[in-house]
Short mmCIF file of C-alpha atoms in Angstrom, two decimals:
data_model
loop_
_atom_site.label_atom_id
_atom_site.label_comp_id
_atom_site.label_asym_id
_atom_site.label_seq_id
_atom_site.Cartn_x
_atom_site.Cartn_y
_atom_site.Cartn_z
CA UNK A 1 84.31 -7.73 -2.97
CA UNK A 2 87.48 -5.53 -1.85
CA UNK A 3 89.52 -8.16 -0.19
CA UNK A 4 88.10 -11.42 -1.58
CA UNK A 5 91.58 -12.40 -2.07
CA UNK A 6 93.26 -12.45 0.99
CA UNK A 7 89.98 -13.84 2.70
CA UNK A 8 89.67 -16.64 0.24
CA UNK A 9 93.78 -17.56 1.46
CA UNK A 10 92.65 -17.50 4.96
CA UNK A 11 89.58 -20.17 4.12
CA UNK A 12 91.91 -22.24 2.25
CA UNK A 13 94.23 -22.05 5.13
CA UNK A 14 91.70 -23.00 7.59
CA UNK A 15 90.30 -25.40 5.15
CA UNK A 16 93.95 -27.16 4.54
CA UNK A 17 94.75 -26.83 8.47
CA UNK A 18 91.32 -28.62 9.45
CA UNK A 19 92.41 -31.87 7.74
CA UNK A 20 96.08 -31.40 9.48
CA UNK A 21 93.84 -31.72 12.67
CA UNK A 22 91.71 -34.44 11.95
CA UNK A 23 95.28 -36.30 11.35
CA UNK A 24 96.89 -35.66 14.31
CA UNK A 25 93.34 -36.52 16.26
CA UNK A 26 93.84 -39.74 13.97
CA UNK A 27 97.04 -40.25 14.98
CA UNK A 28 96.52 -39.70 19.12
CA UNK A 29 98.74 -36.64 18.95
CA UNK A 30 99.29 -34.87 22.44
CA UNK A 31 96.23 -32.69 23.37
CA UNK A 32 97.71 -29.76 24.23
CA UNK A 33 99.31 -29.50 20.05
CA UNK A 34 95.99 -30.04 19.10
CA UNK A 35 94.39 -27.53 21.32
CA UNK A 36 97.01 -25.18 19.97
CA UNK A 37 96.42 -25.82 16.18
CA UNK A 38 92.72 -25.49 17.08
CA UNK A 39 92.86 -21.63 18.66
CA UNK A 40 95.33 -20.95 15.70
CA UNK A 41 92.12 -22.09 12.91
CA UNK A 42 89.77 -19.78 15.14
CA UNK A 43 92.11 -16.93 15.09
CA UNK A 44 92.42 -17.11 11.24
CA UNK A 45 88.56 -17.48 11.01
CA UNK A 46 88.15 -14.14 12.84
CA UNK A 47 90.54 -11.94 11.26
CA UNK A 48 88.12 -13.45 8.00
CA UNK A 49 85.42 -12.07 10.19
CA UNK A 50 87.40 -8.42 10.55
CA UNK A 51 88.02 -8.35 6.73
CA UNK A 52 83.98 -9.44 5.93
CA UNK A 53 82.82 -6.97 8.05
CA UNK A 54 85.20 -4.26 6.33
CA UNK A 55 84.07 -5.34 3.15
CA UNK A 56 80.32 -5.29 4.17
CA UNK A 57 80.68 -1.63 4.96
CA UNK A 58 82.70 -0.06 2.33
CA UNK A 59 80.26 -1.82 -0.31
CA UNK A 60 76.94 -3.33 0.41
CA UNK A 61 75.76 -1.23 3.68
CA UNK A 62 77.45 1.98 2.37
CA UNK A 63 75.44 1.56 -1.04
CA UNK A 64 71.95 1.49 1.04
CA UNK A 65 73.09 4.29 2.84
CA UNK A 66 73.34 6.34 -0.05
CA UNK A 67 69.99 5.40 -1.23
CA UNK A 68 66.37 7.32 0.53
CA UNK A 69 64.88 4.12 1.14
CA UNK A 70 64.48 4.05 5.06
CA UNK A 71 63.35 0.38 6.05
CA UNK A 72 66.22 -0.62 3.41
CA UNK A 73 68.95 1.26 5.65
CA UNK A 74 67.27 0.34 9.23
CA UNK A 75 67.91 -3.62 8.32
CA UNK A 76 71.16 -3.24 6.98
CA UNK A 77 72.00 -1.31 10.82
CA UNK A 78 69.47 -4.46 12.23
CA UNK A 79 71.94 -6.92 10.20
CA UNK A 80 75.18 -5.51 11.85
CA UNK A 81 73.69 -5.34 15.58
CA UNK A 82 72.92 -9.14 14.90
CA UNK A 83 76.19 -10.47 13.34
CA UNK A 84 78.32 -8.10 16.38
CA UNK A 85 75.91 -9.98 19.00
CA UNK A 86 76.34 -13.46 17.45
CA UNK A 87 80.30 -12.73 17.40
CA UNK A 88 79.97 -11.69 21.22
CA UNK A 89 78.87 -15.17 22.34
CA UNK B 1 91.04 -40.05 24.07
CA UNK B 2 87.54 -39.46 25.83
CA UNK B 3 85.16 -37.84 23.23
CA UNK B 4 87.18 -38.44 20.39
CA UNK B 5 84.14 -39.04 18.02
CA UNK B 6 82.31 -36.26 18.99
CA UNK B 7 85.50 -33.94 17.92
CA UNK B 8 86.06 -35.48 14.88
CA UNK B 9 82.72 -34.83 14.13
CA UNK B 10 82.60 -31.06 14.67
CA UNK B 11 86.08 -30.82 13.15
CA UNK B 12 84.63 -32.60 9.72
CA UNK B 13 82.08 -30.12 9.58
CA UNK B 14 84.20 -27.34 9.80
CA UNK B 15 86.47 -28.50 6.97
CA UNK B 16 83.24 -29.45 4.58
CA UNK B 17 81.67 -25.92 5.75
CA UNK B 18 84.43 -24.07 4.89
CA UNK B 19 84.41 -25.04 1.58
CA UNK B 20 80.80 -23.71 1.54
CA UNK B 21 81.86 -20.43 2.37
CA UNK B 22 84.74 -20.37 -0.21
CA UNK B 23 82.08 -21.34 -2.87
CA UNK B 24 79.62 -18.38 -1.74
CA UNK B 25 82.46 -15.79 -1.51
CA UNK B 26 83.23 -16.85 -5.51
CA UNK B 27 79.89 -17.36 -6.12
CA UNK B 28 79.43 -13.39 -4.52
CA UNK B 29 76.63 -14.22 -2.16
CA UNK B 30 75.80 -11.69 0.60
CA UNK B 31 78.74 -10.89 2.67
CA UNK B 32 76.00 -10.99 6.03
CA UNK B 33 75.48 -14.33 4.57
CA UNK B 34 78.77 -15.41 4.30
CA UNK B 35 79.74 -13.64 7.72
CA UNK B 36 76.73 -15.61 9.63
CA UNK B 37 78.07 -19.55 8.35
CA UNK B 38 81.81 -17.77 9.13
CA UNK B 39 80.53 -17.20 12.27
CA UNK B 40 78.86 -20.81 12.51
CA UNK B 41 82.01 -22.17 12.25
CA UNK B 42 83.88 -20.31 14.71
CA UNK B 43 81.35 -22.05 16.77
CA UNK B 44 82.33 -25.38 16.23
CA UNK B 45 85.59 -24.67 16.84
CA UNK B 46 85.19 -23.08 20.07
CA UNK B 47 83.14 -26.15 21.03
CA UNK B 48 86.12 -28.81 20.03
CA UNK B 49 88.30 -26.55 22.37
CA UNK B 50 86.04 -27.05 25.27
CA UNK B 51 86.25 -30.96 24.65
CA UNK B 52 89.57 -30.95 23.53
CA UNK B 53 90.15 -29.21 27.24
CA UNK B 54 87.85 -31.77 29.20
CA UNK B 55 89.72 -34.73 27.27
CA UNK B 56 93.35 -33.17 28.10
CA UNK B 57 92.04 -32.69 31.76
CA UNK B 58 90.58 -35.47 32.59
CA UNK B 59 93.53 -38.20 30.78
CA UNK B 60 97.44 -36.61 30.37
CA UNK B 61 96.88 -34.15 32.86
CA UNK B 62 95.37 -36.01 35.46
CA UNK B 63 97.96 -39.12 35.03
CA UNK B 64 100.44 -35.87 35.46
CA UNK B 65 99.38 -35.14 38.64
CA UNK B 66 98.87 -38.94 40.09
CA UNK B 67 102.69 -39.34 39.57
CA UNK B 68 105.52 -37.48 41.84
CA UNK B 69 107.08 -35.49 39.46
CA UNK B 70 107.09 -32.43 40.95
CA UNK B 71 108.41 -30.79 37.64
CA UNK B 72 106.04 -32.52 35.20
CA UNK B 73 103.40 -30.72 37.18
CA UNK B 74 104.39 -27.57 37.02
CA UNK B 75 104.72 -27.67 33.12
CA UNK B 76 101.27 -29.25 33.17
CA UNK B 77 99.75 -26.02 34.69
CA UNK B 78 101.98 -23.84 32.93
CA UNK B 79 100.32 -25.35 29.61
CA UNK B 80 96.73 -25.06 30.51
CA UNK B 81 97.53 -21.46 31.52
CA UNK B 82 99.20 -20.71 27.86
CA UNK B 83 96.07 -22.08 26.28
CA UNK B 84 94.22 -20.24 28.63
CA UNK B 85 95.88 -16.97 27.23
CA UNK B 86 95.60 -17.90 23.74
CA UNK B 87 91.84 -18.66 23.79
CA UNK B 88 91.70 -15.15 26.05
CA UNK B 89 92.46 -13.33 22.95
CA UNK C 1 96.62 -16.18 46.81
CA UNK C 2 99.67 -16.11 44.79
CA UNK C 3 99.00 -12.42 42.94
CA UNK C 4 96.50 -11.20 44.92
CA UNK C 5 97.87 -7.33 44.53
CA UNK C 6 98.45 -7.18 41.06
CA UNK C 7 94.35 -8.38 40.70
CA UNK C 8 93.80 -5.85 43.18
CA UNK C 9 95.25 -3.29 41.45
CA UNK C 10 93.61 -4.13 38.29
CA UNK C 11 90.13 -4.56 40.34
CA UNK C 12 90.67 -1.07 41.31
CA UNK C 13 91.02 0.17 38.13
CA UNK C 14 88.15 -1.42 36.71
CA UNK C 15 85.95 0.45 39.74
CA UNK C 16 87.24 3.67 39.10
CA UNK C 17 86.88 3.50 35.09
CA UNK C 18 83.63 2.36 35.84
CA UNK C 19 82.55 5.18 37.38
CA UNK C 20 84.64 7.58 34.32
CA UNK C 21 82.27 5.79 31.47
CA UNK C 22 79.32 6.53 33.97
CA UNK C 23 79.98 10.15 33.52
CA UNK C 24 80.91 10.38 30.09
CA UNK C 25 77.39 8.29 29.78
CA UNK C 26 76.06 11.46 31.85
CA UNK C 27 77.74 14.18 30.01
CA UNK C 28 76.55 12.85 26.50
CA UNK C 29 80.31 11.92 25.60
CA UNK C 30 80.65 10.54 21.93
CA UNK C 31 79.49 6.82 21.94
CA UNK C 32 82.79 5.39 20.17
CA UNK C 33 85.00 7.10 22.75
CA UNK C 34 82.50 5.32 25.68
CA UNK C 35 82.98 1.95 23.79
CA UNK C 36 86.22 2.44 23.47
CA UNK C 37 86.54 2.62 27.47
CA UNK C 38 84.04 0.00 27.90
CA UNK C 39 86.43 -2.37 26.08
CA UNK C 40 89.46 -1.44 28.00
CA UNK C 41 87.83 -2.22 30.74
CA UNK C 42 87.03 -5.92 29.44
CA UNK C 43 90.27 -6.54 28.64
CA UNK C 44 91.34 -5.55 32.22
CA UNK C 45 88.65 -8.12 33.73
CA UNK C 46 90.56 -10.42 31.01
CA UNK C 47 94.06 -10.21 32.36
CA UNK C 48 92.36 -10.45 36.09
CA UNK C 49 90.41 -13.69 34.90
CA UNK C 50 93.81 -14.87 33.65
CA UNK C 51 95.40 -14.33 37.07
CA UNK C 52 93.02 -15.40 38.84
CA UNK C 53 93.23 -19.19 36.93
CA UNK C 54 96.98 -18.91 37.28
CA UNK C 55 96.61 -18.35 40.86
CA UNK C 56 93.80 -21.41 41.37
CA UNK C 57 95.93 -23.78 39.46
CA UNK C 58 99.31 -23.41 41.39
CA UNK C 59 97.37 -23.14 44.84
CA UNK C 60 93.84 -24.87 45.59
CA UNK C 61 94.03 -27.15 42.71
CA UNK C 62 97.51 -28.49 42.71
CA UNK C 63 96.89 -29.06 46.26
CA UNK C 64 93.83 -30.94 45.52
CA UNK C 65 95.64 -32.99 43.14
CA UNK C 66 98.03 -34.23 46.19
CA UNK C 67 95.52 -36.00 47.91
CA UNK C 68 93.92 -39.12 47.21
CA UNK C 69 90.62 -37.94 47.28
CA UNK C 70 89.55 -39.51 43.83
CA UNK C 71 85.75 -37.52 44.19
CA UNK C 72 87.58 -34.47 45.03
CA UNK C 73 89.82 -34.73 42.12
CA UNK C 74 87.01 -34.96 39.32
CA UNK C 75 85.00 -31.97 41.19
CA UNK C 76 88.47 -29.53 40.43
CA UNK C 77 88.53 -30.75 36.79
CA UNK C 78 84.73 -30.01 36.50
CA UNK C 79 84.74 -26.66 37.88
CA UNK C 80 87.95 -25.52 35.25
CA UNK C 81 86.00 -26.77 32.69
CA UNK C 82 83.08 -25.18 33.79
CA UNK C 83 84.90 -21.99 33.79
CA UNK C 84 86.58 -22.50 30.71
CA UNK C 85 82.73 -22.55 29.33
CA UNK C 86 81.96 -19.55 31.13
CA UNK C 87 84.48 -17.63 29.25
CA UNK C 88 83.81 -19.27 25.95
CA UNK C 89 80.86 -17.66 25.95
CA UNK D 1 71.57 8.31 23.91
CA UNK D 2 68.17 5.49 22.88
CA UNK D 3 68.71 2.75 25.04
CA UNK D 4 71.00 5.03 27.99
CA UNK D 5 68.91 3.82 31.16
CA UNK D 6 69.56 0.83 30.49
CA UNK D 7 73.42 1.39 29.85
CA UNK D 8 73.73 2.90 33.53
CA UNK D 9 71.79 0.43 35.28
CA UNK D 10 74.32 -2.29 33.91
CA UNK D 11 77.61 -0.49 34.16
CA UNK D 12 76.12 0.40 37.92
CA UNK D 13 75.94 -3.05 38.58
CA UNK D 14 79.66 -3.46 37.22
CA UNK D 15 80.31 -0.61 39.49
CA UNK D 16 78.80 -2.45 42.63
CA UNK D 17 79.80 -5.77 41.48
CA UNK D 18 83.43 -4.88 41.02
CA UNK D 19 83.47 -3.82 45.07
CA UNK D 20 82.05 -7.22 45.93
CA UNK D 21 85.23 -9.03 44.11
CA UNK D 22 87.99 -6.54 45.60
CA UNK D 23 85.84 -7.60 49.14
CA UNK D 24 85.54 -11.59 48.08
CA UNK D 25 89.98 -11.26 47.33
CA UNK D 26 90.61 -9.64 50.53
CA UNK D 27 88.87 -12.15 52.47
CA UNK D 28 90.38 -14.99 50.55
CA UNK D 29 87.69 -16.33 49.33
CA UNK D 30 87.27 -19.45 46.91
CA UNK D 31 89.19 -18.37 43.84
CA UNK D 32 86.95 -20.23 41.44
CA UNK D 33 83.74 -18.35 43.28
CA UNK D 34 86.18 -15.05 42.26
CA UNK D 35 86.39 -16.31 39.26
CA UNK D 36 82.54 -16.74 38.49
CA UNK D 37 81.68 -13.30 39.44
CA UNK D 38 84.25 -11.91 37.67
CA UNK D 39 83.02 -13.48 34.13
CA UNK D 40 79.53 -12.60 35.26
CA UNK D 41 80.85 -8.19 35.21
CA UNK D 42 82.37 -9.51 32.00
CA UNK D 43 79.00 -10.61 30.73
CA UNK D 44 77.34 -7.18 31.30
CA UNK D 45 80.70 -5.12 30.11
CA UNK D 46 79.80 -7.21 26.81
CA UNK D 47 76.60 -6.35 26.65
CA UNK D 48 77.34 -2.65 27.50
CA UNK D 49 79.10 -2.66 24.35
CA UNK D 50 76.18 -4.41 22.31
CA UNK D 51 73.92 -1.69 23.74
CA UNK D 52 76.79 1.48 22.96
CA UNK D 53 76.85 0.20 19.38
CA UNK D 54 73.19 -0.32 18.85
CA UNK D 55 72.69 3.35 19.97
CA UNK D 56 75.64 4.53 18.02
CA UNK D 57 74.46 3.15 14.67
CA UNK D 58 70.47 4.37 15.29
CA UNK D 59 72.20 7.60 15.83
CA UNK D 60 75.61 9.33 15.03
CA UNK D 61 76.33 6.97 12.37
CA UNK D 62 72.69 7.41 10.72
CA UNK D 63 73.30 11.04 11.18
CA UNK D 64 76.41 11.11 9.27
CA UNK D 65 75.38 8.61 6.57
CA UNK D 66 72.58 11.17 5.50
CA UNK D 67 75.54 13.94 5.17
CA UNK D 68 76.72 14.42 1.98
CA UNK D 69 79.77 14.20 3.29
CA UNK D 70 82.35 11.33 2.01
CA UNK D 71 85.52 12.02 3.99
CA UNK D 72 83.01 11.81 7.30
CA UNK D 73 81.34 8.48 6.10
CA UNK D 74 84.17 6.83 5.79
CA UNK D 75 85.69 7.75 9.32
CA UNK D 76 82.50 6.26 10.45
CA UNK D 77 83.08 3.15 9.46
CA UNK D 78 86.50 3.00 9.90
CA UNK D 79 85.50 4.15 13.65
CA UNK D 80 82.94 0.51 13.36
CA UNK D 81 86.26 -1.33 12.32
CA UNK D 82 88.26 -0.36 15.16
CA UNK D 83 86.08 -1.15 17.62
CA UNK D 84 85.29 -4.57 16.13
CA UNK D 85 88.95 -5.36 15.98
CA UNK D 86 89.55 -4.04 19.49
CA UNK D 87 86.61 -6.45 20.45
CA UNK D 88 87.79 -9.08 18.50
CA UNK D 89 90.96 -9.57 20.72
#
């Protein structure tokens, strides 16, 4: 993977952050602090989707790509339609 | 706080999730894979937000309002509107 | 309404590009130039959505909030939610 | 362009739909009504773009993947990358 690295930081983030969360729920912090630690978790897990989906195409999809096998290349452009729509909700 | 449970729920499923994703992204599984449970858990976040909002409404907020402090309102509003913003992008 | 023109404005815009990705559609334009259109025009209907809450909250809403009507109340704190949803989505 | 009827019957209705708004603001109506319709043009903006990219991989992008040309490929999918970021925000 190209940029396992810096997406396995952001997990741990998020990971590490959750429990921060889960505290301050605990602890009957105000709502609006939690709402805003909450958005900042979901904007780390979707530059981890950007840097996925960069990886998917520079290795996985580019490899079937570069092969003849048709059906192979039609799912991998079936996989991406699916993942974009499930993002889109 | 109103549906406490419920978030704490969600939120402890994020945090034991993520550290199903890390373990697939060292373990090298298939980034559509990993992308799809990513995904997942953006989910679950997006759904604490919504109760996180309905809680914050319906307790601080609304005990904002009852009261006469004309000031206390305004920052009220201007709060929902930031998080608002923040979940726009 | 608070900032009715500037959501006019941006309304307006959004009606004319409309009608610019239309005809690109027509002429057979390159599809990543059309998408690219397509999402400036979401983020314009963005920024009016933001507006437009900013606008409810300091008008219709706070208003509601000043009355004693208890029923009245809850039915303003349902229907942000029920945007907030909307947009989640 | 595969699924292009389709595209212009929903950016039509954006088209149409966008009028109605600019018509519902200048007659002060409801702002939370306002509100609903505009997330509904937002809905089928989003699903413009679903639609763009599902024609744009079955097409240019398959095109160019069957080149033998690198440099080409790999604006393609930097192309994909931008306009999932762009989404994204």
């Amino acid at each position: 993977m190209i940029n396992q690295k810096d997406i396995l930081i952001n997990l741990k983030k998020v990971h590490g952050h959750t429990l921060k969360i889960i505290k301050m729920l605990e602890d009957e912090k105000y709502c609006v602090d939690i709402m805003q630690q909450n958005l900042a978790v979901i904007g780390l897990l979707k530059s981890v989707h950007q840097k996925l989906m960069e990886n998917h195409l520079n290795t996985c999809f580019k490899k079937a790509f570069e092969s003849k096998n048709e059906k192979k290349k039609q799912e991998m452009i079936d996989e991406i339609l699916k993942v974009t729509k499930l993002f889109n909700k």
